[in-house]
């Protein structure tokens, strides 16, 4: 990792180190790396060798779970994080994103949640109104079939943790399907 800090960001050598690090994390079970690998794969400056290296890591560690019924309408399953919206949210700003989510545009639920989380973190503590809005957005997103928002809903106290985890698993979220580690 130290050698990556000495390289120019975006250089082929830096990208090699980035791919190497993501590979190590993916191999260790960090499924968030699968998202980063997909984003990195879209980088126009990748060499053929780098594209191949990413494809190999994705084949080994980032395959989506097979869903007999597929994802709900408007969702797709590209990796171990399960079903997620096909489209990107086009609404700008957290209020517009929240309104779009509440109006049924599931692609706006996660960005609205993230914006509210950031605002809460900057304020130092979430307000009861903000928490209520975040719970609503997470529930709507989960109900629409966005697997990761089921876990967010659970973390925010929407429904039971077991039910939300089961829903996320049914939507292809690989980590949610694994048995919970016993508490020490």
Coordinates of C-alpha atoms in Angstrom, one line a residue:
X1 CA 0.0 0.0 0.0
X2 CA 2.8 2.4 0.8
X3 CA 4.1 2.2 -2.8
X4 CA 0.7 3.2 -4.1
X5 CA 1.1 6.5 -2.2
X6 CA 4.2 7.4 -4.2
X7 CA 2.5 6.9 -7.6
X8 CA 0.5 9.5 -9.5
X9 CA -3.2 8.9 -9.1
X10 CA -4.6 7.6 -12.4
X11 CA -1.3 6.4 -13.7
X12 CA -1.2 2.8 -14.9
X13 CA 1.1 1.8 -12.0
X14 CA -1.3 3.4 -9.5
X15 CA -4.2 1.5 -11.1
X16 CA -2.2 -1.7 -10.8
X17 CA -1.8 -1.2 -7.1
X18 CA -5.4 -0.2 -6.7
X19 CA -6.5 -3.5 -8.4
X20 CA -4.1 -5.5 -6.3
X21 CA -5.5 -4.0 -3.1
X22 CA -9.1 -4.5 -4.2
X23 CA -8.2 -8.1 -5.0
X24 CA -6.8 -8.7 -1.5
X25 CA -9.9 -7.2 0.1
X26 CA -12.3 -9.2 -2.2
X27 CA -10.4 -12.4 -1.4
X28 CA -10.8 -11.6 2.3
X29 CA -14.6 -11.4 1.8
X30 CA -15.1 -7.6 1.6
X31 CA -17.9 -7.6 -0.8
X32 CA -17.9 -3.8 -1.1
X33 CA -14.8 -4.2 -3.3
X34 CA -17.0 -5.7 -5.9
X35 CA -18.7 -2.3 -6.4
X36 CA -15.3 -0.6 -6.6
X37 CA -14.1 -3.2 -9.1
X38 CA -17.1 -2.6 -11.3
X39 CA -16.5 1.2 -11.2
X40 CA -12.8 0.8 -11.9
X41 CA -13.6 -1.5 -14.8
X42 CA -15.4 1.4 -16.5
X43 CA -12.3 3.6 -16.4
X44 CA -11.4 4.4 -20.0
X45 CA -7.6 4.3 -19.5
X46 CA -7.5 0.6 -18.3
X47 CA -5.1 -1.6 -20.2
X48 CA -6.2 -4.9 -21.6
X49 CA -4.2 -6.6 -18.8
X50 CA -5.9 -4.6 -16.1
X51 CA -9.3 -5.3 -17.5
X52 CA -8.5 -9.0 -17.6
X53 CA -7.3 -8.8 -14.0
X54 CA -10.5 -7.2 -12.8
X55 CA -12.6 -9.7 -14.7
X56 CA -10.8 -12.6 -13.1
X57 CA -11.3 -11.1 -9.6
X58 CA -15.0 -10.5 -10.3
X59 CA -15.4 -14.1 -11.6
X60 CA -13.8 -15.5 -8.5
X61 CA -15.3 -13.3 -5.7
X62 CA -18.0 -11.0 -7.1
X63 CA -20.6 -13.2 -8.9
X64 CA -24.2 -12.4 -8.1
X65 CA -26.3 -15.0 -6.3
X66 CA -28.7 -16.8 -8.5
X67 CA -32.3 -15.7 -7.8
X68 CA -34.9 -18.1 -9.0
X69 CA -37.5 -15.3 -9.5
X70 CA -35.0 -12.6 -10.5
X71 CA -35.1 -9.1 -9.1
X72 CA -38.3 -7.0 -8.9
X73 CA -39.1 -4.7 -11.8
X74 CA -36.6 -1.8 -12.2
X75 CA -33.9 -3.7 -10.3
X76 CA -30.9 -5.8 -11.4
X77 CA -28.5 -8.2 -9.6
X78 CA -24.9 -7.4 -10.7
X79 CA -23.0 -8.7 -7.7
X80 CA -23.0 -10.0 -4.2
X81 CA -24.8 -6.9 -2.9
X82 CA -28.0 -8.2 -4.6
X83 CA -30.8 -6.4 -6.4
X84 CA -30.2 -2.6 -6.9
X85 CA -31.9 0.0 -9.1
X86 CA -31.2 -0.2 -12.9
X87 CA -31.5 3.6 -13.3
X88 CA -29.7 6.4 -11.5
X89 CA -31.6 9.0 -9.7
X90 CA -32.1 12.2 -11.7
X91 CA -33.4 14.3 -8.9
X92 CA -31.0 16.9 -7.5
X93 CA -30.7 17.6 -3.8
X94 CA -31.8 15.5 -0.8
X95 CA -35.3 17.0 -0.6
X96 CA -36.0 16.3 -4.3
X97 CA -34.5 12.8 -4.0
X98 CA -36.6 12.0 -0.9
X99 CA -39.7 13.2 -2.6
X100 CA -38.9 11.1 -5.7
X101 CA -38.3 8.0 -3.5
X102 CA -41.6 8.6 -1.6
X103 CA -43.3 8.9 -5.0
X104 CA -42.0 5.5 -6.0
X105 CA -38.7 6.2 -7.7
X106 CA -36.6 3.6 -5.9
X107 CA -33.4 4.7 -7.6
X108 CA -33.6 7.9 -5.5
X109 CA -33.9 6.3 -2.1
X110 CA -30.3 5.4 -1.5
X111 CA -28.9 8.8 -2.6
X112 CA -31.5 10.6 -0.4
X113 CA -30.5 8.4 2.5
X114 CA -26.8 9.2 2.0
X115 CA -27.4 12.9 1.8
X116 CA -29.5 12.8 5.0
X117 CA -26.8 10.7 6.8
X118 CA -24.1 13.2 5.8
X119 CA -26.3 16.1 7.0
X120 CA -26.9 14.3 10.3
X121 CA -23.2 13.6 10.7
X122 CA -22.3 17.2 10.0
X123 CA -24.9 18.4 12.6
X124 CA -23.4 16.0 15.2
X125 CA -26.7 14.2 15.9
X126 CA -29.7 13.2 13.8
X127 CA -33.0 15.0 14.6
X128 CA -36.1 12.8 15.2
X129 CA -37.5 14.1 11.9
X130 CA -34.4 13.1 10.0
X131 CA -34.4 9.7 11.5
X132 CA -38.1 9.2 10.7
X133 CA -37.4 10.3 7.1
X134 CA -34.4 8.0 6.8
X135 CA -36.5 5.1 8.2
X136 CA -39.2 5.8 5.6
X137 CA -36.8 6.0 2.7
X138 CA -35.0 2.8 3.7
X139 CA -38.3 1.0 4.1
X140 CA -39.6 2.2 0.7
X141 CA -36.3 1.2 -1.0
X142 CA -36.3 -2.2 0.6
X143 CA -40.0 -2.8 -0.2
X144 CA -39.2 -1.9 -3.9
X145 CA -36.4 -4.5 -3.9
X146 CA -33.2 -2.7 -3.2
X147 CA -31.3 -5.3 -1.1
X148 CA -28.8 -3.0 0.7
X149 CA -31.6 -0.7 1.8
X150 CA -33.2 -3.7 3.7
X151 CA -30.1 -3.7 5.8
X152 CA -30.2 0.0 6.2
X153 CA -33.8 -0.2 7.3
X154 CA -32.8 -2.8 9.9
X155 CA -30.0 -0.6 11.2
X156 CA -32.5 2.2 11.5
X157 CA -35.0 0.0 13.5
X158 CA -37.5 -0.7 10.8
X159 CA -39.1 -4.1 11.4
X160 CA -37.1 -6.9 12.9
X161 CA -33.4 -7.4 12.0
X162 CA -34.1 -11.0 11.1
X163 CA -37.0 -10.1 8.8
X164 CA -34.9 -7.4 7.0
X165 CA -31.9 -9.7 6.7
X166 CA -34.1 -12.4 5.3
X167 CA -35.5 -10.0 2.7
X168 CA -32.0 -8.8 1.8
X169 CA -31.0 -12.5 1.3
X170 CA -34.0 -13.1 -0.8
X171 CA -32.9 -10.2 -3.0
X172 CA -29.5 -11.6 -3.5
X173 CA -27.4 -9.9 -0.8
X174 CA -24.8 -12.6 -0.2
X175 CA -23.6 -11.5 3.2
X176 CA -27.2 -11.5 4.5
X177 CA -27.5 -15.2 3.6
X178 CA -24.5 -16.2 5.7
X179 CA -25.1 -17.4 9.2
X180 CA -24.6 -14.8 11.9
X181 CA -21.4 -15.1 13.9
X182 CA -22.2 -15.9 17.6
X183 CA -21.8 -13.1 20.0
X184 CA -18.7 -13.5 22.3

